[in-house]
XYZ file of N, CA and C in Angstrom:
708
model
N 19.425 -72.329 -124.300
C 18.023 -71.960 -124.446
C 17.841 -70.478 -124.142
N 16.759 -69.903 -124.641
C 16.506 -68.472 -124.478
C 15.945 -68.199 -123.091
N 16.522 -67.222 -122.385
C 16.111 -66.939 -121.010
C 14.857 -66.075 -120.930
N 14.687 -65.178 -121.889
C 13.538 -64.252 -121.854
C 12.777 -64.344 -123.170
N 11.596 -64.958 -123.148
C 10.793 -65.118 -124.348
C 9.675 -64.066 -124.438
N 9.611 -63.173 -123.466
C 8.533 -62.171 -123.451
C 8.685 -61.129 -124.544
N 9.900 -60.995 -125.099
C 10.122 -59.978 -126.139
C 10.059 -60.562 -127.541
N 9.509 -61.770 -127.674
C 9.420 -62.415 -128.982
C 8.090 -62.160 -129.681
N 7.286 -61.323 -129.094
C 5.958 -61.085 -129.639
C 5.701 -59.587 -129.732
N 4.980 -59.218 -130.772
C 4.578 -57.823 -130.936
C 3.079 -57.780 -131.196
N 2.363 -56.945 -130.449
C 0.921 -56.820 -130.603
C 0.580 -55.543 -131.356
N -0.328 -55.661 -132.310
C -0.786 -54.494 -133.063
C -2.290 -54.595 -133.288
N -2.947 -53.449 -133.263
C -4.376 -53.397 -133.553
C -4.556 -53.231 -135.055
N -5.395 -54.062 -135.648
C -5.657 -54.034 -137.079
C -7.131 -53.734 -137.293
N -7.408 -52.720 -138.081
C -8.777 -52.367 -138.397
C -9.153 -52.968 -139.751
N -10.203 -53.778 -139.772
C -10.667 -54.420 -141.006
C -11.980 -53.767 -141.419
N -12.046 -53.313 -142.644
C -13.241 -52.633 -143.119
C -13.746 -53.281 -144.400
N -15.045 -53.187 -144.572
C -15.652 -53.666 -145.803
C -15.843 -52.489 -146.749
N -15.991 -52.809 -148.021
C -16.217 -51.751 -148.991
C -14.922 -51.201 -149.545
N -15.052 -50.236 -150.443
C -13.908 -49.672 -151.141
C -13.249 -48.552 -150.331
N -11.968 -48.378 -150.578
C -11.258 -47.204 -150.078
C -11.470 -46.085 -151.092
N -12.017 -44.976 -150.635
C -12.345 -43.872 -151.541
C -11.138 -42.935 -151.638
N -10.614 -42.795 -152.829
C -9.393 -42.022 -153.065
C -9.695 -40.900 -154.053
N -9.224 -39.707 -153.710
C -9.315 -38.547 -154.603
C -7.912 -38.177 -155.061
N -7.697 -38.178 -156.368
C -6.407 -37.828 -156.962
C -6.562 -36.515 -157.711
N -5.802 -35.498 -157.320
C -5.906 -34.189 -157.952
C -4.522 -33.674 -158.319
N -4.439 -33.019 -159.486
C -3.184 -32.413 -159.919
C -3.519 -31.201 -160.772
N -2.495 -30.436 -161.081
C -2.710 -29.252 -161.905
C -2.859 -29.624 -163.376
N -2.140 -30.654 -163.784
C -2.161 -31.105 -165.178
C -1.855 -32.595 -165.201
N -2.121 -33.276 -166.313
C -1.878 -34.728 -166.362
C -0.404 -35.062 -166.525
N 0.398 -34.698 -165.549
C 1.825 -34.991 -165.601
C 2.055 -36.488 -165.369
N 3.306 -36.895 -165.460
C 3.652 -38.321 -165.401
C 3.135 -38.960 -164.121
N 3.314 -38.314 -162.972
C 2.895 -38.884 -161.698
C 1.387 -39.131 -161.669
N 0.632 -38.167 -162.187
C -0.828 -38.300 -162.218
C -1.240 -39.494 -163.077
N -0.687 -39.593 -164.265
C -1.081 -40.661 -165.187
C -0.742 -42.038 -164.631
N 0.446 -42.173 -164.035
C 0.855 -43.469 -163.507
C -0.006 -43.879 -162.318
N -0.262 -42.933 -161.412
C -1.088 -43.251 -160.251
C -2.518 -43.579 -160.661
N -3.035 -42.834 -161.602
C -4.396 -43.061 -162.078
C -4.531 -44.474 -162.662
N -3.597 -44.869 -163.495
C -3.619 -46.197 -164.092
C -3.522 -47.282 -163.029
N -2.633 -47.080 -162.063
C -2.443 -48.066 -161.000
C -3.700 -48.215 -160.146
N -4.276 -47.085 -159.703
C -5.410 -47.134 -158.784
C -6.687 -47.587 -159.471
N -6.811 -47.339 -160.768
C -7.986 -47.820 -161.496
C -8.003 -49.342 -161.600
N -6.839 -49.947 -161.546
C -6.748 -51.409 -161.615
C -7.021 -52.067 -160.264
N -6.905 -51.287 -159.187
C -7.052 -51.843 -157.842
C -8.535 -51.986 -157.493
N -8.994 -53.221 -157.300
C -10.411 -53.495 -157.098
C -10.925 -52.991 -155.757
N -10.035 -52.746 -154.793
C -10.472 -52.275 -153.476
C -10.573 -50.757 -153.400
N -10.244 -50.074 -154.491
C -10.213 -48.609 -154.496
C -11.303 -48.047 -155.397
N -12.018 -47.055 -154.893
C -12.926 -46.253 -155.702
C -12.239 -44.913 -155.959
N -11.825 -44.698 -157.196
C -10.991 -43.544 -157.529
C -11.798 -42.446 -158.213
N -11.636 -41.226 -157.721
C -12.144 -40.045 -158.387
C -10.966 -39.124 -158.661
N -10.980 -38.426 -159.801
C -9.862 -37.562 -160.180
C -10.342 -36.161 -160.521
N -9.410 -35.225 -160.408
C -9.686 -33.841 -160.787
C -8.397 -33.219 -161.303
N -8.508 -32.437 -162.366
C -7.378 -31.715 -162.936
C -7.729 -30.235 -163.032
N -6.798 -29.391 -162.605
C -7.046 -27.951 -162.683
C -6.914 -27.424 -164.102
N -5.949 -27.933 -164.827
C -5.682 -27.453 -166.185
C -6.063 -28.544 -167.178
N -7.340 -28.592 -167.505
C -7.831 -29.613 -168.438
C -8.905 -29.003 -169.307
N -9.090 -29.538 -170.507
C -10.121 -28.998 -171.395
C -11.509 -29.350 -170.863
N -12.512 -28.686 -171.367
C -13.862 -28.806 -170.850
C -14.444 -30.195 -171.035
N -13.945 -30.944 -172.010
C -14.478 -32.277 -172.288
C -13.810 -33.376 -171.467
N -12.814 -32.994 -170.668
C -12.049 -33.996 -169.920
C -12.947 -34.843 -169.021
N -13.799 -34.196 -168.214
C -14.620 -34.940 -167.273
C -15.669 -35.795 -167.960
N -16.064 -35.446 -169.181
C -17.027 -36.260 -169.920
C -16.387 -37.523 -170.487
N -15.106 -37.451 -170.780
C -14.412 -38.567 -171.418
C -13.777 -39.526 -170.419
N -13.556 -39.077 -169.196
C -12.864 -39.885 -168.204
C -13.828 -40.280 -167.094
N -14.008 -41.583 -166.904
C -14.978 -42.077 -165.922
C -14.626 -41.655 -164.502
N -13.330 -41.630 -164.168
C -12.937 -41.278 -162.799
C -13.164 -39.801 -162.493
N -13.289 -38.965 -163.534
C -13.502 -37.537 -163.338
C -14.977 -37.150 -163.315
N -15.848 -38.053 -163.772
C -17.262 -37.715 -163.914
C -17.988 -37.443 -162.599
N -17.722 -38.183 -161.499
C -18.472 -37.904 -160.270
C -18.304 -36.474 -159.753
N -17.141 -35.872 -159.988
C -16.889 -34.512 -159.518
C -16.842 -33.506 -160.660
N -17.175 -33.976 -161.861
C -17.067 -33.118 -163.054
C -15.659 -32.544 -163.195
N -14.679 -33.320 -162.749
C -13.285 -32.920 -162.888
C -12.847 -31.821 -161.949
N -13.653 -31.515 -160.903
C -13.325 -30.414 -159.998
C -13.107 -30.931 -158.575
N -12.277 -30.231 -157.827
C -12.035 -30.587 -156.431
C -13.297 -30.327 -155.624
N -13.682 -31.243 -154.710
C -14.912 -31.047 -153.935
C -14.830 -29.813 -153.029
N -15.758 -28.909 -153.202
C -15.747 -27.664 -152.446
C -16.366 -27.851 -151.062
N -17.423 -28.629 -150.974
C -18.128 -28.757 -149.701
C -17.369 -29.679 -148.750
N -17.529 -29.399 -147.471
C -16.875 -30.179 -146.423
C -17.367 -31.627 -146.437
N -18.680 -31.819 -146.590
C -19.250 -33.161 -146.576
C -18.739 -33.998 -147.741
N -18.625 -33.389 -148.907
C -18.095 -34.103 -150.067
C -16.673 -34.587 -149.821
N -15.847 -33.685 -149.292
C -14.447 -34.017 -149.057
C -14.302 -35.080 -147.985
N -15.092 -34.967 -146.909
C -14.964 -35.891 -145.786
C -15.444 -37.299 -146.134
N -16.083 -37.472 -147.285
C -16.519 -38.800 -147.714
C -15.353 -39.648 -148.219
N -14.184 -39.025 -148.454
C -13.016 -39.753 -148.942
C -12.180 -40.265 -147.772
N -11.366 -41.270 -148.063
C -10.421 -41.812 -147.085
C -9.024 -41.227 -147.279
N -8.651 -41.035 -148.544
C -7.310 -40.553 -148.876
C -7.416 -39.518 -149.989
N -6.649 -38.440 -149.849
C -6.514 -37.448 -150.910
C -5.048 -37.440 -151.347
N -4.824 -37.615 -152.648
C -3.475 -37.538 -153.208
C -3.361 -36.195 -153.920
N -2.502 -35.347 -153.399
C -2.390 -33.951 -153.814
C -1.106 -33.772 -154.613
N -1.240 -33.542 -155.904
C -0.063 -33.361 -156.740
C 0.412 -31.920 -156.757
N 0.881 -31.477 -157.902
C 1.429 -30.118 -158.027
C 0.277 -29.132 -158.239
N -0.535 -28.956 -157.207
C -1.789 -28.217 -157.278
C -1.573 -26.745 -156.939
N -2.204 -25.871 -157.724
C -2.150 -24.438 -157.462
C -3.183 -24.097 -156.389
N -2.755 -23.715 -155.177
C -3.720 -23.463 -154.101
C -4.621 -22.266 -154.363
N -4.195 -21.332 -155.210
C -5.006 -20.148 -155.487
C -6.308 -20.514 -156.199
N -6.314 -21.637 -156.913
C -7.514 -22.067 -157.619
C -8.510 -22.784 -156.720
N -8.111 -23.084 -155.479
C -8.986 -23.813 -154.567
C -9.700 -22.896 -153.580
N -9.050 -21.830 -153.156
C -9.675 -20.913 -152.223
C -9.376 -21.271 -150.774
N -9.438 -20.271 -149.905
C -9.078 -20.431 -148.504
C -9.971 -21.441 -147.781
N -11.279 -21.373 -147.995
C -12.187 -22.268 -147.263
C -11.972 -23.723 -147.663
N -11.703 -23.972 -148.940
C -11.454 -25.335 -149.390
C -10.178 -25.897 -148.780
N -9.142 -25.058 -148.681
C -7.894 -25.497 -148.061
C -8.085 -25.766 -146.573
N -8.911 -24.964 -145.922
C -9.203 -25.214 -144.513
C -9.989 -26.511 -144.341
N -10.891 -26.795 -145.284
C -11.607 -28.068 -145.244
C -10.641 -29.244 -145.357
N -9.627 -29.090 -146.207
C -8.646 -30.161 -146.393
C -7.831 -30.369 -145.116
N -7.487 -29.287 -144.451
C -6.751 -29.418 -143.189
C -7.606 -30.142 -142.145
N -8.895 -29.808 -142.083
C -9.792 -30.458 -141.127
C -10.083 -31.905 -141.534
N -10.030 -32.199 -142.839
C -10.182 -33.569 -143.323
C -9.125 -34.459 -142.683
N -7.910 -33.933 -142.550
C -6.831 -34.691 -141.918
C -6.957 -34.651 -140.402
N -7.055 -33.452 -139.830
C -6.967 -33.301 -138.378
C -8.189 -33.817 -137.640
N -9.382 -33.643 -138.207
C -10.613 -34.017 -137.514
C -11.203 -35.336 -138.006
N -11.255 -35.521 -139.322
C -11.861 -36.733 -139.874
C -10.890 -37.905 -139.918
N -9.600 -37.647 -139.643
C -8.613 -38.724 -139.664
C -8.251 -39.187 -141.054
N -8.442 -38.310 -142.064
C -8.113 -38.661 -143.433
C -6.616 -38.720 -143.673
N -6.248 -39.400 -144.752
C -4.847 -39.467 -145.151
C -4.590 -38.537 -146.323
N -3.508 -37.764 -146.251
C -3.139 -36.849 -147.326
C -1.739 -37.194 -147.809
N -1.626 -37.485 -149.098
C -0.331 -37.744 -149.721
C -0.025 -36.588 -150.642
N 1.086 -35.904 -150.408
C 1.476 -34.742 -151.200
C 2.703 -35.096 -152.024
N 2.597 -34.880 -153.336
C 3.682 -35.222 -154.257
C 4.265 -33.928 -154.809
N 5.532 -33.712 -154.587
C 6.182 -32.458 -154.955
C 6.138 -32.202 -156.455
N 6.191 -30.945 -156.822
C 6.242 -30.539 -158.222
C 7.047 -29.264 -158.371
N 7.394 -28.929 -159.584
C 8.271 -27.766 -159.779
C 7.506 -26.450 -159.815
N 6.166 -26.492 -159.920
C 5.402 -25.253 -159.982
C 4.900 -24.775 -158.611
N 4.201 -25.646 -157.867
C 3.486 -25.187 -156.681
C 3.793 -25.962 -155.402
N 3.956 -27.240 -155.488
C 4.053 -28.075 -154.288
C 5.514 -28.378 -153.947
N 6.062 -27.796 -152.848
C 5.335 -27.272 -151.690
C 5.375 -25.751 -151.502
N 6.220 -25.026 -152.233
C 6.497 -23.636 -151.873
C 5.280 -22.721 -151.957
N 4.331 -23.016 -152.849
C 3.154 -22.157 -152.982
C 2.225 -22.259 -151.781
N 2.460 -23.213 -150.894
C 1.587 -23.388 -149.739
C 2.051 -22.598 -148.518
N 3.127 -21.833 -148.662
C 3.605 -21.016 -147.548
C 2.521 -20.026 -147.131
N 2.209 -19.998 -145.841
C 1.200 -19.091 -145.315
C -0.227 -19.560 -145.495
N -0.427 -20.720 -146.121
C -1.775 -21.252 -146.348
C -2.098 -22.286 -145.265
N -3.383 -22.704 -145.165
C -3.729 -23.751 -144.193
C -3.003 -25.074 -144.430
N -2.450 -25.270 -145.624
C -1.758 -26.524 -145.912
C -0.323 -26.542 -145.392
N 0.228 -25.379 -145.077
C 1.634 -25.351 -144.660
C 1.846 -26.194 -143.404
N 0.914 -26.107 -142.442
C 1.094 -26.860 -141.207
C 0.934 -28.362 -141.410
N 0.311 -28.752 -142.520
C 0.175 -30.178 -142.802
C 1.477 -30.802 -143.287
N 2.356 -29.977 -143.824
C 3.600 -30.487 -144.380
C 4.538 -30.960 -143.269
N 5.137 -32.132 -143.402
C 6.092 -32.601 -142.396
C 7.482 -31.995 -142.557
N 7.607 -31.008 -143.416
C 8.877 -30.326 -143.657
C 8.711 -28.836 -143.371
N 9.808 -28.182 -143.054
C 9.828 -26.733 -142.922
C 10.134 -26.133 -144.294
N 9.360 -25.119 -144.702
C 9.537 -24.553 -146.039
C 10.771 -23.659 -146.143
N 11.252 -23.146 -145.024
C 12.486 -22.351 -145.057
C 13.644 -23.231 -145.525
N 14.322 -22.795 -146.544
C 15.468 -23.538 -147.052
C 15.139 -24.554 -148.126
N 13.856 -24.709 -148.459
C 13.479 -25.667 -149.503
C 13.950 -25.170 -150.867
N 14.528 -26.067 -151.660
C 15.002 -25.731 -152.998
C 14.329 -26.655 -154.017
N 13.673 -26.035 -154.994
C 13.009 -26.789 -156.055
C 13.847 -26.681 -157.324
N 14.270 -27.788 -157.913
C 15.052 -27.711 -159.153
C 14.251 -26.999 -160.248
N 14.888 -26.135 -161.039
C 14.175 -25.472 -162.132
C 13.718 -26.490 -163.169
N 12.651 -26.176 -163.899
C 12.095 -27.158 -164.844
C 13.041 -27.545 -165.967
N 14.015 -26.674 -166.275
C 14.924 -26.965 -167.384
C 16.265 -27.536 -166.925
N 16.354 -27.928 -165.652
C 17.623 -28.453 -165.157
C 17.943 -29.777 -165.854
N 19.211 -29.960 -166.178
C 19.676 -31.167 -166.864
C 20.029 -32.218 -165.814
N 19.173 -33.213 -165.671
C 19.403 -34.278 -164.688
C 19.607 -35.580 -165.443
N 20.808 -36.107 -165.368
C 21.124 -37.321 -166.126
C 21.456 -38.507 -165.233
N 21.711 -38.256 -163.958
C 22.126 -39.336 -163.064
C 21.031 -39.617 -162.039
N 20.652 -40.872 -161.921
C 19.613 -41.253 -160.969
C 20.225 -41.565 -159.606
N 19.349 -41.664 -158.604
C 19.782 -42.095 -157.282
C 18.761 -43.090 -156.738
N 19.222 -43.980 -155.884
C 18.365 -44.990 -155.277
C 18.071 -44.570 -153.840
N 16.822 -44.188 -153.525
C 16.500 -43.794 -152.146
C 16.799 -44.932 -151.177
N 17.225 -44.560 -149.985
C 17.549 -45.544 -148.956
C 16.436 -45.554 -147.908
N 15.864 -46.727 -147.657
C 14.853 -46.846 -146.614
C 15.495 -46.690 -145.239
N 14.852 -45.912 -144.387
C 15.305 -45.796 -143.009
C 14.782 -46.986 -142.204
N 15.204 -47.072 -140.959
C 14.700 -48.131 -140.086
C 13.187 -48.000 -139.923
N 12.699 -46.747 -139.807
C 11.257 -46.520 -139.683
C 10.522 -46.948 -140.951
N 11.126 -46.685 -142.117
C 10.510 -47.092 -143.369
C 10.410 -48.593 -143.511
N 11.350 -49.305 -142.908
C 11.361 -50.770 -142.993
C 10.491 -51.417 -141.930
N 10.423 -50.801 -140.742
C 9.813 -51.484 -139.601
C 8.464 -50.914 -139.160
N 8.242 -49.601 -139.341
C 7.066 -48.982 -138.719
C 5.876 -48.833 -139.658
N 6.021 -49.239 -140.911
C 4.933 -49.122 -141.871
C 4.988 -50.284 -142.852
N 3.826 -50.763 -143.319
C 3.822 -51.838 -144.320
C 3.931 -51.321 -145.755
N 4.051 -50.006 -145.935
C 4.043 -49.422 -147.279
C 5.149 -50.009 -148.151
N 6.308 -50.206 -147.564
C 7.473 -50.622 -148.349
C 7.809 -52.096 -148.106
N 6.829 -52.855 -147.665
C 7.052 -54.267 -147.404
C 6.607 -55.057 -148.619
N 7.549 -55.628 -149.343
C 7.261 -56.354 -150.576
C 7.329 -57.867 -150.397
N 7.739 -58.294 -149.209
C 7.876 -59.719 -148.937
C 7.783 -59.914 -147.427
N 7.359 -61.100 -147.010
C 7.274 -61.389 -145.579
C 8.644 -61.287 -144.919
N 9.670 -61.669 -145.658
C 11.033 -61.622 -145.136
C 11.639 -60.243 -145.406
N 12.167 -59.596 -144.374
C 12.700 -58.246 -144.512
C 13.861 -58.194 -145.497
N 14.682 -59.204 -145.493
C 15.833 -59.219 -146.399
C 15.383 -59.267 -147.855
N 14.393 -60.143 -148.147
C 13.862 -60.222 -149.510
C 13.169 -58.923 -149.908
N 12.485 -58.304 -148.962
C 11.819 -57.030 -149.233
C 12.834 -55.964 -149.619
N 13.968 -55.962 -148.934
C 15.030 -55.011 -149.243
C 15.598 -55.239 -150.642
N 15.695 -56.496 -151.037
C 16.201 -56.819 -152.371
C 15.271 -56.238 -153.436
N 13.956 -56.390 -153.234
C 12.985 -55.825 -154.180
C 13.127 -54.312 -154.246
N 13.229 -53.668 -153.087
C 13.353 -52.208 -153.038
C 14.580 -51.725 -153.814
N 15.691 -52.392 -153.633
C 16.931 -51.977 -154.270
C 16.934 -52.225 -155.782
N 16.033 -53.076 -156.249
C 15.951 -53.344 -157.683
C 15.010 -52.377 -158.399
N 14.276 -51.579 -157.658
C 13.368 -50.625 -158.283
C 14.159 -49.559 -159.034
N 13.592 -48.976 -160.090
C 14.304 -47.920 -160.829
C 14.630 -46.739 -159.924
N 15.734 -46.078 -160.199
C 16.139 -44.926 -159.417
C 15.321 -43.691 -159.738
N 15.492 -42.661 -158.922
C 14.824 -41.382 -159.114
C 15.822 -40.361 -159.667
N 15.293 -39.375 -160.376
C 16.151 -38.365 -160.994
C 15.936 -36.962 -160.421
N 14.834 -36.760 -159.749
C 14.423 -35.403 -159.388
C 14.039 -35.369 -157.915
N 14.468 -34.325 -157.199
C 14.196 -34.249 -155.771
C 14.090 -32.796 -155.330
N 13.009 -32.471 -154.621
C 12.911 -31.189 -153.932
C 13.725 -31.303 -152.651
N 14.686 -30.407 -152.470
C 15.544 -30.458 -151.293
C 14.817 -29.823 -150.108
N 14.562 -30.627 -149.081
C 13.890 -30.172 -147.864
C 14.827 -30.439 -146.691
N 15.712 -29.497 -146.378
C 16.768 -29.778 -145.402
C 16.293 -29.897 -143.959
N 15.123 -29.292 -143.623
C 14.688 -29.263 -142.225
C 13.304 -29.877 -142.079
N 13.171 -30.781 -141.127
C 11.907 -31.456 -140.863
C 11.175 -30.774 -139.719
N 9.866 -30.963 -139.667
C 9.105 -30.538 -138.502
C 9.369 -31.495 -137.346
N 9.219 -30.983 -136.145
C 9.394 -31.830 -134.974
C 8.365 -32.947 -134.999
N 8.813 -34.163 -134.797
C 7.912 -35.310 -134.790
C 7.727 -35.975 -136.137
N 8.300 -35.403 -137.202
C 8.182 -36.020 -138.526
C 9.001 -37.310 -138.573
N 8.552 -38.253 -139.367
C 9.222 -39.540 -139.510
C 9.658 -39.725 -140.955
N 10.931 -39.960 -141.172
C 11.467 -40.166 -142.517
C 11.413 -41.646 -142.854
N 10.758 -41.964 -143.965
C 10.673 -43.350 -144.438
C 11.772 -43.681 -145.445
N 12.150 -42.693 -146.267
C 13.206 -42.909 -147.262
C 14.011 -41.631 -147.392
N 15.299 -41.759 -147.650
C 16.168 -40.598 -147.711
C 17.176 -40.754 -148.842
N 17.789 -39.611 -149.203
C 18.818 -39.640 -150.237
C 20.048 -40.375 -149.702
N 20.698 -41.199 -150.525
C 21.814 -41.999 -150.023
C 23.044 -41.193 -149.642
N 23.182 -39.955 -150.165
C 24.423 -39.226 -149.889
C 24.224 -37.736 -149.571
N 23.264 -37.078 -150.201
C 23.113 -35.635 -150.008
C 22.525 -35.327 -148.644
N 23.106 -34.305 -147.982
C 22.774 -34.014 -146.602
C 21.855 -32.801 -146.480
N 20.979 -32.845 -145.464
C 20.155 -31.706 -145.083
C 20.763 -31.004 -143.893
N 19.930 -30.495 -142.992
C 20.423 -29.761 -141.827
C 21.202 -30.658 -140.884
N 20.633 -31.803 -140.535
C 21.304 -32.687 -139.582
C 21.211 -34.159 -139.962
N 20.791 -34.426 -141.219
C 20.684 -35.806 -141.675
C 20.597 -35.804 -143.193
N 20.531 -36.976 -143.778
C 20.369 -37.075 -145.227
C 19.043 -36.450 -145.647
N 19.006 -35.880 -146.851
C 17.786 -35.249 -147.344
C 16.652 -36.259 -147.422
N 15.466 -35.899 -146.922
C 14.338 -36.834 -146.977
C 13.779 -36.949 -148.390
N 13.323 -38.136 -148.743
C 12.646 -38.385 -150.010
C 11.156 -38.656 -149.759
N 10.862 -39.430 -148.716
C 9.484 -39.696 -148.296
C 9.431 -39.490 -146.785
N 8.546 -38.595 -146.343
C 8.480 -38.254 -144.923
C 7.020 -38.138 -144.505
N 6.730 -38.545 -143.265
C 5.360 -38.580 -142.759
C 5.267 -37.844 -141.443
N 4.100 -37.230 -141.195
C 3.828 -36.718 -139.858
C 2.361 -36.970 -139.508
N 2.111 -37.201 -138.234
C 0.746 -37.276 -137.731
C 0.245 -35.860 -137.500
N -1.001 -35.621 -137.919
C -1.586 -34.297 -137.749
C -3.002 -34.480 -137.235
N -3.183 -34.238 -135.937
C -4.491 -34.493 -135.348
C -4.812 -35.972 -135.432
N -5.987 -36.281 -135.987
C -6.416 -37.676 -136.104
C -5.878 -38.372 -137.339
N -5.259 -37.614 -138.263
C -4.821 -38.190 -139.530
C -3.328 -38.135 -139.736
N -2.916 -38.398 -140.959
C -1.500 -38.420 -141.334
C -1.296 -37.728 -142.659
N -0.108 -37.150 -142.814
C 0.305 -36.561 -144.082
C 1.628 -37.174 -144.498
N 1.712 -37.606 -145.740
C 2.977 -38.088 -146.306
C 3.371 -37.142 -147.432
N 4.614 -36.683 -147.414
C 5.127 -35.800 -148.454
C 6.286 -36.503 -149.135
C-alpha cells in the first residue's frame, strides 16, 4: 500500500468567465499564418475576433467583417487596446505604429494583464523591435538572433519537441486527458520548415517547444517560448 498519499493531489485556481474572449489579430500582410489563424478563430464561438493589416488595399476593411470594427487599423487609443484579452502580433512593422502605440501595447501586457502572442517573420518580427518598447516583452535576447532570408531553400521539415514545461505547465498542448495520447497527437502533427534562431533566452523565460537537434547557447533552440511580464504573459 502507498505510505504517503498527500502528494496525489494538485490544486489549481481556475477563473471562469462569461462572454467572448476578445482577440486582435494584426499582421503586415495576409501571409499564411494570418489567413490560417483568422479562419480558425472565426470558427470559434467563444472568440470575438478583430483583424488589422498594415499592407492592404483601401477596400479591405469594407469587405472583411473582422476588420470593420477597427477599419482595418491597429487601435491607437489605450482604452481601445485594453478592451482586448489577447493580441496576436505577426510580422508587423513597428514604424507604422508609433512610439506611443507600442508603449500602450507594453502596458496592455504589464498593467492590464493582457496576453501577447508574437509570431516571427522574415521582415520585422523580432529584429525590428530592437530598442523599442516591445523588445522587453520578448522572452528572447535579440543579440545573436538569425532570421533565414526569404529566398532560402528549405526542403526538410522538423518536428518540434515539447519540453516538460510544455507538457505539464500549460494546457495549450494538451490534446487528450491522457498525457501519452496527447503526445501521440502532437507527434502526428505536420512538421515545420522555417525557424528564427534565438540562441539566448531572457532570465525566467519558459520554453514550451524546442528544436529536436539544433543547439542554442546552452540548450536546444526554442520554437515556442513564454515569459511573464508584469501582470500578463508574452508567447513568442
